[in-house]
Short mmCIF file of C-alpha atoms in Angstrom, two decimals:
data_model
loop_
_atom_site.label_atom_id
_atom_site.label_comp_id
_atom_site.label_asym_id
_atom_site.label_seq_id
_atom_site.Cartn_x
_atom_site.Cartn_y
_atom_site.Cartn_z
CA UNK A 1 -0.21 57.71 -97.26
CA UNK A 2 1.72 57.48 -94.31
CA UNK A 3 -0.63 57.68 -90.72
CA UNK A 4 1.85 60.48 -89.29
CA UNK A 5 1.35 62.67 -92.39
CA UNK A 6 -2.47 61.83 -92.46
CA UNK A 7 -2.36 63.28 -89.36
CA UNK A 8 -0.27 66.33 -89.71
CA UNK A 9 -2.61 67.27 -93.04
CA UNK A 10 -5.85 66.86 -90.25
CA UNK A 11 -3.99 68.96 -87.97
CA UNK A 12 -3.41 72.17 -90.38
CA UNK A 13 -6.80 72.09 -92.47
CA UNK A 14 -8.59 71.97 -88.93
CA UNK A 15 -6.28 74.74 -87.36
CA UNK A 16 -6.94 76.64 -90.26
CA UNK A 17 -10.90 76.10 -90.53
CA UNK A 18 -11.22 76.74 -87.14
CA UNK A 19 -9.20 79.70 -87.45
CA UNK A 20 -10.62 80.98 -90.15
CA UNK A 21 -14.32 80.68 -89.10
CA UNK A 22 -13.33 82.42 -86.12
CA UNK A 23 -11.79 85.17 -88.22
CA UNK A 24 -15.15 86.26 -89.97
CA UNK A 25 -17.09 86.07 -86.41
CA UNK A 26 -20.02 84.04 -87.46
CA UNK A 27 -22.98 84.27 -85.34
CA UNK A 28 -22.85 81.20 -82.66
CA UNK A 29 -26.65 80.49 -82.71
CA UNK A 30 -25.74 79.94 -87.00
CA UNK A 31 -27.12 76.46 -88.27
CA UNK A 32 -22.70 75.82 -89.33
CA UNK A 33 -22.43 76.81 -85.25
CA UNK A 34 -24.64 74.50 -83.78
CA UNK A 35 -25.03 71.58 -85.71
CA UNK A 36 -21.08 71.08 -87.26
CA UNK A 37 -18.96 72.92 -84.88
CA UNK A 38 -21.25 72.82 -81.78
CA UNK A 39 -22.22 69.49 -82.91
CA UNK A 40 -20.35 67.09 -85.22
CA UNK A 41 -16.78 68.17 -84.66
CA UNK A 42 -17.46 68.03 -81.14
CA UNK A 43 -18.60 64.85 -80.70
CA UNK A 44 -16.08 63.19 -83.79
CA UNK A 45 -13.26 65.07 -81.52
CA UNK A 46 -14.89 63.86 -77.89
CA UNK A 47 -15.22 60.12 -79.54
CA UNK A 48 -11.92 59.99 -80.54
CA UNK A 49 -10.45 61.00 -76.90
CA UNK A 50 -12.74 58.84 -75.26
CA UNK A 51 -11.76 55.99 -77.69
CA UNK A 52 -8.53 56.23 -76.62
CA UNK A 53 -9.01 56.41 -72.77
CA UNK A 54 -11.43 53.36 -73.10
CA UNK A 55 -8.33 50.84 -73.79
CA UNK A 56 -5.85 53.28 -70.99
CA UNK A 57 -6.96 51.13 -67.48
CA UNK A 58 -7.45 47.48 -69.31
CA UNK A 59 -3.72 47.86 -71.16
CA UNK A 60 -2.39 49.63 -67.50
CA UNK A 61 -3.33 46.78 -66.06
CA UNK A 62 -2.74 44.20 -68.20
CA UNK A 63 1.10 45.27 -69.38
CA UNK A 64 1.65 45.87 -66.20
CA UNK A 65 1.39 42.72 -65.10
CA UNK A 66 2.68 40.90 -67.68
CA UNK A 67 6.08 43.06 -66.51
CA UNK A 68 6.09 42.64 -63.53
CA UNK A 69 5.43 38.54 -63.45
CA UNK A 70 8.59 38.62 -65.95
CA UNK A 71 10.67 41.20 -63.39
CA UNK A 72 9.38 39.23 -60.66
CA UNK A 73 10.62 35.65 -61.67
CA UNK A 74 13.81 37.52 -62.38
CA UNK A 75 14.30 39.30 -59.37
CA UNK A 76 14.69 42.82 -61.13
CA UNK A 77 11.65 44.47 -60.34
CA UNK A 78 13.20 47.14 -57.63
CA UNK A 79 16.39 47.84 -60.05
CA UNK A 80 14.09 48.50 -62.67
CA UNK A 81 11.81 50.62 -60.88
CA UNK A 82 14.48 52.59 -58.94
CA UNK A 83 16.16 53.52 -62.17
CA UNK A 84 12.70 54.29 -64.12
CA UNK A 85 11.50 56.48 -60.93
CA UNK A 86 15.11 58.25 -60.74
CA UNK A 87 15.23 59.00 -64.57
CA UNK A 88 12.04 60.62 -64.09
CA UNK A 89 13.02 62.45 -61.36
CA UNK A 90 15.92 63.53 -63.21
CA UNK A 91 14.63 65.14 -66.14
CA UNK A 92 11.58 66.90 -64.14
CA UNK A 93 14.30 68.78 -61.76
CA UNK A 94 16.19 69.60 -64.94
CA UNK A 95 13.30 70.81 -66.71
CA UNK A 96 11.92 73.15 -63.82
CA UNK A 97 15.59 74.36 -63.53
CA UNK A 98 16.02 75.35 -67.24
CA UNK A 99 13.18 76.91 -67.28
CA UNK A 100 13.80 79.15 -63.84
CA UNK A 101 17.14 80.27 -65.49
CA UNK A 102 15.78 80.99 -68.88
CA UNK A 103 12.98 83.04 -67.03
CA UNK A 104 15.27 85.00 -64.66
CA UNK A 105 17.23 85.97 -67.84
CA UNK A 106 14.13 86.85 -69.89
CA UNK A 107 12.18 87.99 -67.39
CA UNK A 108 8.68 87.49 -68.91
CA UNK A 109 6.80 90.06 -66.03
CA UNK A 110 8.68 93.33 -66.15
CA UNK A 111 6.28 95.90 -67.11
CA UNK A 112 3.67 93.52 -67.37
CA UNK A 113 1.73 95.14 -64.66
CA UNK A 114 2.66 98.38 -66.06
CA UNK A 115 1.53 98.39 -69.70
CA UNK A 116 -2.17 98.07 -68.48
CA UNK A 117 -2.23 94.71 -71.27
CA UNK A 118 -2.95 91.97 -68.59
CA UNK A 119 -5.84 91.42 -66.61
CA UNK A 120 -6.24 89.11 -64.25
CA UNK A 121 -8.83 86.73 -64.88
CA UNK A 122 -10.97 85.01 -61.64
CA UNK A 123 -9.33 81.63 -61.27
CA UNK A 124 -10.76 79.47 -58.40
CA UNK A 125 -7.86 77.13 -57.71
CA UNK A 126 -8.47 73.54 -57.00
CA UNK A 127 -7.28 71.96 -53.46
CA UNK A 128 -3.72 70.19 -54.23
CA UNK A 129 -3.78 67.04 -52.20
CA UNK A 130 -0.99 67.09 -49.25
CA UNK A 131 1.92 65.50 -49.71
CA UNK A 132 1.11 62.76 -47.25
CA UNK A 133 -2.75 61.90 -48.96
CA UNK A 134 -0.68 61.44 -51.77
CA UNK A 135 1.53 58.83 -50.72
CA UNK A 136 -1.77 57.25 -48.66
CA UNK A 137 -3.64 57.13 -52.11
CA UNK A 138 -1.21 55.69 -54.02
CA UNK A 139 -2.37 52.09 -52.36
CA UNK A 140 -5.81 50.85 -53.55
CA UNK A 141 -8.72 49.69 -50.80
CA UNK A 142 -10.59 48.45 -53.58
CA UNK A 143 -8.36 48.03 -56.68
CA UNK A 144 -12.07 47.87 -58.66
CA UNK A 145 -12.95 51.09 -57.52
CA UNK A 146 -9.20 52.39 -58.67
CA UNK A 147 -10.03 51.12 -62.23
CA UNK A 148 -13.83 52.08 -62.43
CA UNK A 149 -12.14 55.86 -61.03
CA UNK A 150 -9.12 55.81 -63.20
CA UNK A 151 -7.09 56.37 -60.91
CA UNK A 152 -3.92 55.34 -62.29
CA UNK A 153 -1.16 54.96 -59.55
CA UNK A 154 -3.67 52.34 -57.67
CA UNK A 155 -3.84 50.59 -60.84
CA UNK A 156 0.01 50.20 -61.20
CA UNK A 157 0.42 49.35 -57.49
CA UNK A 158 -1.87 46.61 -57.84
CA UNK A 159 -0.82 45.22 -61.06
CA UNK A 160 2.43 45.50 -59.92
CA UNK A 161 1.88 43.32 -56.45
CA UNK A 162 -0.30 40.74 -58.65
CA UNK A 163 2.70 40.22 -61.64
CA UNK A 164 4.81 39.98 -58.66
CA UNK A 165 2.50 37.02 -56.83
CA UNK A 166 1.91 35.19 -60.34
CA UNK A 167 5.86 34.99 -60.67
CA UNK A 168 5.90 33.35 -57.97
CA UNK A 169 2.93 31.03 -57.42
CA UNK A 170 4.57 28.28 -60.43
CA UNK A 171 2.57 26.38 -62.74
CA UNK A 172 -0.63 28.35 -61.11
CA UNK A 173 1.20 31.59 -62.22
CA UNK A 174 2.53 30.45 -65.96
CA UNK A 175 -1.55 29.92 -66.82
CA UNK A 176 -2.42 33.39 -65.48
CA UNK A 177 0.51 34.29 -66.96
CA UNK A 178 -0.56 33.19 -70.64
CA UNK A 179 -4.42 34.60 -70.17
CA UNK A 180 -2.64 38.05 -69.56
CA UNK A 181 -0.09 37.78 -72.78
CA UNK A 182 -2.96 36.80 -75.24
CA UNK A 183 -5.09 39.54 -73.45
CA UNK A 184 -2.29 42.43 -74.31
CA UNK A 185 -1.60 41.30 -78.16
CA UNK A 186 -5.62 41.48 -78.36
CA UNK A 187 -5.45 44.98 -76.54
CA UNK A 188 -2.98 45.86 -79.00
CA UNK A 189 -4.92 45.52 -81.98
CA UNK A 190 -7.85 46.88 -80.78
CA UNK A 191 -5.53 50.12 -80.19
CA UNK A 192 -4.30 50.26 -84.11
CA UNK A 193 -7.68 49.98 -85.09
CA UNK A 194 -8.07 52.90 -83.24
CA UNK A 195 -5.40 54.94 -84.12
CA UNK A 196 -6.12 54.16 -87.67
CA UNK A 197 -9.21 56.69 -86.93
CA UNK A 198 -7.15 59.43 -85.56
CA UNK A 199 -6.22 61.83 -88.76
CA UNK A 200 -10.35 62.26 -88.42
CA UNK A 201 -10.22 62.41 -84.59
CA UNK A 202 -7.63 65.10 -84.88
CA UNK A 203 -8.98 67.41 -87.68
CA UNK A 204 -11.85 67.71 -85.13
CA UNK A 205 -9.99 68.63 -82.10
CA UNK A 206 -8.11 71.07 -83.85
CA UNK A 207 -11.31 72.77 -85.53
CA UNK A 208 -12.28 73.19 -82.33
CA UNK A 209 -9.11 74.88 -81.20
CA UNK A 210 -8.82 76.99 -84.01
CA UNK A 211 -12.27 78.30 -82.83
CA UNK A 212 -11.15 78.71 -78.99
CA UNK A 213 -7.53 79.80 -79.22
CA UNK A 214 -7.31 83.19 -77.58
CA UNK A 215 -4.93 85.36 -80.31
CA UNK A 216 -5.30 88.64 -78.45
CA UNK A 217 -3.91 86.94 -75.26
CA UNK A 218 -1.11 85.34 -76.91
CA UNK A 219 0.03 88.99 -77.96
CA UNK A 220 -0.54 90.55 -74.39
CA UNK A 221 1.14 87.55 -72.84
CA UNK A 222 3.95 87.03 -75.77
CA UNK A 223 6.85 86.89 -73.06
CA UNK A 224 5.80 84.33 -71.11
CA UNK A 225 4.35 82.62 -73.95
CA UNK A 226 7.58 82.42 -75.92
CA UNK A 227 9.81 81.59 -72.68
CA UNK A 228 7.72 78.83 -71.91
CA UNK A 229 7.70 77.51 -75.72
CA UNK A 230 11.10 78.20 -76.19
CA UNK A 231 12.39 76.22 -72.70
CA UNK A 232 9.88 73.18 -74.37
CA UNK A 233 11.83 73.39 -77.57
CA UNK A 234 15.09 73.16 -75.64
CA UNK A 235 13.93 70.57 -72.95
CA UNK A 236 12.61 68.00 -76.31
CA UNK A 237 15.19 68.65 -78.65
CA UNK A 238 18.40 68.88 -76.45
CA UNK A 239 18.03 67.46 -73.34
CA UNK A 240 16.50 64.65 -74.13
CA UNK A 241 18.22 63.42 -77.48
CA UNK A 242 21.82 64.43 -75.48
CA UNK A 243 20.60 61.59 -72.67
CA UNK A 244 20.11 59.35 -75.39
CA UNK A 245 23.56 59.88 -77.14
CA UNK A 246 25.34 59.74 -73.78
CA UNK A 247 23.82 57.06 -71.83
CA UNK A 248 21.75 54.85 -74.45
CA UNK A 249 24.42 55.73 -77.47
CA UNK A 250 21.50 55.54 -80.10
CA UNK A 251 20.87 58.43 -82.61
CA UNK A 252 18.27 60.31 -81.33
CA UNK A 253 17.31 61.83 -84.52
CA UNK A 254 15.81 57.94 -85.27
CA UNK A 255 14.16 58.31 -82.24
CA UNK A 256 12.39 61.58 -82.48
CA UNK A 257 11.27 60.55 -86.22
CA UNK A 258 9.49 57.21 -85.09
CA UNK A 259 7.93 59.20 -81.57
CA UNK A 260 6.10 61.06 -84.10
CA UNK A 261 2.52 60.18 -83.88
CA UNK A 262 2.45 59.77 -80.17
CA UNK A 263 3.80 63.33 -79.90
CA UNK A 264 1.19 64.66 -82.92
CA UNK A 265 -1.67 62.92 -80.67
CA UNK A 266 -0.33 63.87 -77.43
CA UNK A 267 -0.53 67.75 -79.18
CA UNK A 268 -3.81 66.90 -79.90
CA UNK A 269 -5.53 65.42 -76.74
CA UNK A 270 -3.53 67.59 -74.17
CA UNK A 271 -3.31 64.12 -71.95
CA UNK A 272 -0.45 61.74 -71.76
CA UNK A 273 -3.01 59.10 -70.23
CA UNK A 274 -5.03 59.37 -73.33
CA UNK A 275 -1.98 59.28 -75.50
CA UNK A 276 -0.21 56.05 -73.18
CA UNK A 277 -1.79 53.20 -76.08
CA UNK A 278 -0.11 55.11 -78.82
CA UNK A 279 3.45 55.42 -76.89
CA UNK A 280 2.79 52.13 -75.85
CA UNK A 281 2.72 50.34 -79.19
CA UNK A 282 5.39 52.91 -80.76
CA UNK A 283 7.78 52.12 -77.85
CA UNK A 284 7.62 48.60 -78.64
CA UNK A 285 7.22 48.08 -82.15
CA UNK A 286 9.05 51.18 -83.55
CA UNK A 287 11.94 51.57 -80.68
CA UNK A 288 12.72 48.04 -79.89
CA UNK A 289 11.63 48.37 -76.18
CA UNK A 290 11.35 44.90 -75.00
CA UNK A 291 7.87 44.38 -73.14
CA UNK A 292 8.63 43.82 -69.79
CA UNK A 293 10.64 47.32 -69.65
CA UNK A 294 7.89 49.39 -71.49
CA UNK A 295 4.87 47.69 -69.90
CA UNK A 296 6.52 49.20 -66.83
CA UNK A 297 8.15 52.57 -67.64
CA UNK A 298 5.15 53.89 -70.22
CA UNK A 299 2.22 53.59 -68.03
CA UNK A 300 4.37 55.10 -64.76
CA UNK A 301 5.65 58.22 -67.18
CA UNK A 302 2.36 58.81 -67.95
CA UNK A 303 1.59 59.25 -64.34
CA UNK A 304 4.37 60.95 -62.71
CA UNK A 305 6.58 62.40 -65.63
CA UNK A 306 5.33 65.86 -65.93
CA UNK A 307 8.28 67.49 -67.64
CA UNK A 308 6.65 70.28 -69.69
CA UNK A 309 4.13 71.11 -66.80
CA UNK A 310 7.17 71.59 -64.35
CA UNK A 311 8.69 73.92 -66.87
CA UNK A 312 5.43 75.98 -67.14
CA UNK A 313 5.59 75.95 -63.45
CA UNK A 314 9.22 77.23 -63.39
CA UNK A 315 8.40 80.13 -65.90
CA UNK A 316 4.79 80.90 -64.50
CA UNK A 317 6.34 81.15 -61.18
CA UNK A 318 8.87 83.85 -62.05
CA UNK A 319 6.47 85.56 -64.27
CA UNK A 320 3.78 85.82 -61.30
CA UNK A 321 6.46 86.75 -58.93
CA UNK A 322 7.34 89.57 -61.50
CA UNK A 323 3.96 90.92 -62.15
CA UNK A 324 3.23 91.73 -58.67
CA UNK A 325 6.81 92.57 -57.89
CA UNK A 326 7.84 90.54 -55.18
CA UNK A 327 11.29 88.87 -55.21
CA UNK A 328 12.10 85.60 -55.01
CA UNK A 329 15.32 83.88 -52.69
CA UNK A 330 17.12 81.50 -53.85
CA UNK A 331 15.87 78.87 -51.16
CA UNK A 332 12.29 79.93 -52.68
CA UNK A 333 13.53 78.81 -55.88
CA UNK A 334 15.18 76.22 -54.60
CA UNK A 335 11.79 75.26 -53.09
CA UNK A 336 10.35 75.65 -56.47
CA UNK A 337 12.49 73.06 -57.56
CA UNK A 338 11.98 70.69 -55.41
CA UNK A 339 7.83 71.10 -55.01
CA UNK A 340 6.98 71.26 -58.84
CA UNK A 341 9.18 67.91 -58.96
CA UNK A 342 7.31 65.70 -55.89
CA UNK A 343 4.13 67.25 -57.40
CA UNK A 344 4.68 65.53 -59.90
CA UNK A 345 4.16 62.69 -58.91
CA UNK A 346 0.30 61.71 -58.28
CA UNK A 347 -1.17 64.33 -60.33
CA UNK A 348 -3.71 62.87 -62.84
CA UNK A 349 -2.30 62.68 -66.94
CA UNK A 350 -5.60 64.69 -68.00
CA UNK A 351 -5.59 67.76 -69.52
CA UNK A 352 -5.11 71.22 -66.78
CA UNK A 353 -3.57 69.06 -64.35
CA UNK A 354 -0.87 71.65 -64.52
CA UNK A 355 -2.98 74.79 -63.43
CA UNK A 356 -3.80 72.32 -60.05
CA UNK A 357 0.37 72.09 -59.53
CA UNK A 358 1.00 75.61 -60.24
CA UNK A 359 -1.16 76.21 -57.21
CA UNK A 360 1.08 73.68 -55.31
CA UNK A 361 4.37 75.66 -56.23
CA UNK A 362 2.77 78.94 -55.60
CA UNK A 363 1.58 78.59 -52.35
CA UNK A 364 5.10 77.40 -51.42
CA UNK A 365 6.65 80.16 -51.92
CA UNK A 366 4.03 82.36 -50.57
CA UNK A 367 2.81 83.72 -54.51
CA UNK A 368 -0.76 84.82 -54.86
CA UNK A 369 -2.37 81.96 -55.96
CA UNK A 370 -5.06 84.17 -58.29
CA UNK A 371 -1.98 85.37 -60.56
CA UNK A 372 -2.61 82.08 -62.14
CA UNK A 373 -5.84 84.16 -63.90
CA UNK A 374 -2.82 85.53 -65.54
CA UNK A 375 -1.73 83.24 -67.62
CA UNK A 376 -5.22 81.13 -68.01
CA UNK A 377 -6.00 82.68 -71.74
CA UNK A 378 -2.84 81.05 -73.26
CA UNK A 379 -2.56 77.83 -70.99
CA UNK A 380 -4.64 75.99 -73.87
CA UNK A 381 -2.46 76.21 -76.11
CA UNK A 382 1.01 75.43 -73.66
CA UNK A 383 -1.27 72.62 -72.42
CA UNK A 384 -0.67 70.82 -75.66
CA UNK A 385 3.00 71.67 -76.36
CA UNK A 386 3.79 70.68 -72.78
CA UNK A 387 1.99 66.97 -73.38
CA UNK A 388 3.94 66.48 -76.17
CA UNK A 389 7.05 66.89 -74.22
CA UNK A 390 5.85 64.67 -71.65
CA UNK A 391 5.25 62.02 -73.89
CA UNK A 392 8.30 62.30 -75.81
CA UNK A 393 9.95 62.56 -72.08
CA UNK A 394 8.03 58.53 -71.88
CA UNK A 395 9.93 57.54 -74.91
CA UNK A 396 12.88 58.55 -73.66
CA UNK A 397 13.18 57.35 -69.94
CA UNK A 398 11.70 53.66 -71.25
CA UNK A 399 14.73 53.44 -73.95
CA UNK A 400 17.50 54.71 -71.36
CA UNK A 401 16.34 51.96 -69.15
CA UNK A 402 15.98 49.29 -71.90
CA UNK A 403 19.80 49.97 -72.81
CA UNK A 404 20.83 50.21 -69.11
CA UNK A 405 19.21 47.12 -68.92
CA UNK A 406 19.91 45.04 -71.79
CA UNK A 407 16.53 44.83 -73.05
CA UNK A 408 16.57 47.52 -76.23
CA UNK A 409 16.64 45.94 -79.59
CA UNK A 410 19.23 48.14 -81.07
CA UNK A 411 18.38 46.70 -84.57
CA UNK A 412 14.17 47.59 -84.44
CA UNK A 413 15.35 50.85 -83.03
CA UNK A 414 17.51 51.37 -85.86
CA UNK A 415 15.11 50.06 -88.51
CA UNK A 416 13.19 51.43 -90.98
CA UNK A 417 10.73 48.75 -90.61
CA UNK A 418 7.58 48.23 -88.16
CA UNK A 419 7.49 44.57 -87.03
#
C-alpha cells in the first residue's frame, strides 16, 4: 500500500480512538489510561518526533553546505538567496493580509464578549526577542553550541560561510566537498528508513489528540475557528498553486499530490523543523528540485516561512481587538502587517511558536496581550493546519526558485515516478 495512504488510514483510526475513548470519559488513573495512552502511545508518538528531529541539524548542515560550495563556485549564492528570502517575504505579507480582510468581513469577535461563551484563560506570554537580538543571534559564537541548541539560523549562517570557503579553497575544497555529498545520500537513507515508520508514529500522535482536542471550545470559538481554517484553505489551495501557474508554469495540482506526506506529517508533528527531512527528500526526488536550490530554500523555509502562523496572527488580532472592543487604524493594521512578517523570521519551527509571535503583533498595536487565553483551547488544533501550510508554503518557494533559476527538472516534476 502506498506510504501516503498508510498514513492517512493511521491518521483517522487514531483520531477516532482517541476520540472515542474520550467520548465515554474513562477514568484517567484506568490500567488502558496509564499504561497505553499515558504510556505506549505516548512514547511510540514522542519517538517518532524525536526520530525525525535527530537527522534535522546533521542534514541542515550538511545540504547546506553542499549548496552553498556549488552556489559559491558559481557565483549565485546572493541571487539565490535574495530571491528565496523575497518569495518568503512575499507570501507571509500576503497571507497576514488575506487573513485581516477575511476577518474584518467576518468579524469573528462581535458578541463574543457578550454571549457569556468565552472565558479567558491565564496565558503567561513568553518574552519575544527584540528585533535587534534577533538579527545579533542570527551569527553563531560557537557554531557547536548552535547545533548542540538547535538553533537553526546559526546553523545555516555557518554552513552557508563554510560551502562558501570550500568553493573556493580548490583541490582542498573538492575533497571536503565529496565527504559532504556521500554524507547527505547516507543522511538520506537514514531519513526513508524513518519515514517508513511514520503511519505507526502518526496513529499515536493522533490518539493522543483525539484524547486532548477541546470540542466544547471549538463550538464557543467557531468564528474564529472557521476564519482562520477557511483563510488556510484559501492561502494552500489558491495562492500558492496560482504562483506556481504564473511564475513556475507547472500544474500545481501535480504538485500538491506529490507534497502529500510532508503536509500529512507536518499535520501531525505541528513543526516544520521536524517535518524539513520529509520536504527535503520529496522536494528532490518527487518535484525535480535540483540539490543545490533545495538544500538552500527547504531548511531556510523551515525557519523563517511562517505563513499559516501569520494568518492566525492576522485573524487572532482582529478577533482580540473585537472582543474587548477597541478599534483598530489602518496604520495599526498596517503595523500588523508588517510585524507578524519580520517576526517571522527567527522564530523557532517547533510547535506554539505562534502563540510567542502573537504576543509580538499584539503588543504593537497596543492589544492586551492576555486575550491570547482566548483563543488557547483551539490553538492545538490550528497549530497543525497552520504547519501544514507552512510546509506546503517550503515546497512552493523552493520550486519557484528552481524554475526562476533553471534548476527544476520539469520532467521528475511531471512524473509519475520516484527516482
Amino acid at each position: 500500500m502506498e506510504l501516503t495512504i498508510r498514513i492517512l488510514i493511521a491518521m483517522v483510526v487514531g483520531i477516532v480512538i482517541g476520540l472515542t475513548t474520550q467520548f465515554f470519559q474513562l477514568p484517567e488513573n484506568s490500567f488502558l489510561f496509564t499504561y497505553f495512552f499515558n504510556g505506549l502511545i505516548e512514547a511510540g508518538g514522542q519517538i517518532f518526533v524525536i526520530s525525525l528531529k535527530m537527522v534535522v541539524v546533521p542534514l541542515v548542515f550538511i545540504s547546506l553546505t553542499n549548496g552553498a560550495a556549488s552556489l559559491g563556485a558559481s557565483g549565485s549564492v546572493g541571487r539565490l538567496g535574495g530571491k528565496t528570502i523575497g518569495f518568503y517575504l512575499l507570501t507571509t505579507a500576503v497571507a497576514v493580509s488575506t487573513a485581516l480582510l477575511v476577518a474584518l468581513v467576518v468579524n469573528p469577535g462581535l458578541g463574543s464578549s457578550d454571549n457569556g461563551n468565552v472565558s479567558v484563560q491565564t496565558y503567561t506570554p513568553a518574552e519575544a526577542p527584540s528585533v535587534i537580538d534577533t538579527l545579533i543571534n542570527i551569527f553563531p559564537s560557537n557554531p557547536i553550541a548552535a547545533m548542540a541548541e538547535g538553533k537553526m539560523l546559526q546553523v545555516i549562517v555557518f554552513a552557508l560561510f563554510l560551502g562558501i570557503a570550500i568553493s573556493k579553497s580548490g583541490e582542498s575544497g573538492k575533497k571536503i566537498s565529496e565527504i559532504f555529498e556521500n554524507a547527505n545520500e547516507i543522511l538520506m537513507k537514514l531519513i526513508m528508513m524513518i519515514v517508513s515508520l511514520a503511519p505507526y508514529g502518526v496513529f499515536c500522535l493522533m490518539v493522543k489528540l483525539g484524547l486532548s482536542v477541546g470540542v466544547s471550545e471549538i463550538t464557543k470559538l467557531a468564528a474564529y475557528f472557521f476564519t482562520v481554517v477557511g483563510v488556510l484553505i484559501l492561502h494552500g489551495l489558491i495562492v500558492y498553486p496560482l504562483l506556481l501557474m504564473l511564475i513556475s508554469r507547472v500544474n500545481p495540482l501535480i504538485f500538491l499530490k506529490k507534497m502529500r506526506e510532508p503536509i500529512l506529517v507536518a499535520f501531525s508533528t505541528s513543526s516544520s523543523g521536524a517535518t524539513m527531512p520529509v520536504t527535503m527528500r520529496t522536494v528532490e526526488t518527487k518535484l525535480g528540485v535540483n540539490k543545490r536550490v533545495s538544500s538552500f530554500a527547504v531548511p531556510l523555509g523551515a525557519t523563517i516561512n511562517m505563513d499559516g502562523t501569520a494568518i492566525m496572527q492576522g485573524v487572532a488580532t482582529v478577533f482580540i481587538a473585537q472582543f474587548y472592543g477597541i478599534n483598530l487604524t489602518p496604520d495599526q493594521y498596517l503595523m500588523v502587517i508588517l510585524t507578524a512578517t519580520l517576526a517571522s523570521i527567527g522564530t523557532a519551527a517547533v510547535p506554539g511558536v505562534g502563540l510567542v509571535m502573537l504576543t509580538m503583533v499584539l503588543a504593537q498595536v497596543g492589544l492586551p496581550v492576555e486575550g491570547i487565553g482566548l483563543i488557547i483551547g483551539v490553538d492545538r488544533l490550528l497549530d497543525m493546519l497552520r504547519t501544514a501550510v507552512n510546509v506546503t508554503g517550503d515546497g512552493t518557494v523552493s520550486t519557484l526558485v528552481a524554475s526562476t533559476e533553471g534548476d527544476l527538472d520539469r520532467q521528475v516534476f511531471a512524473s509519475e515516478k520516484v527516482k
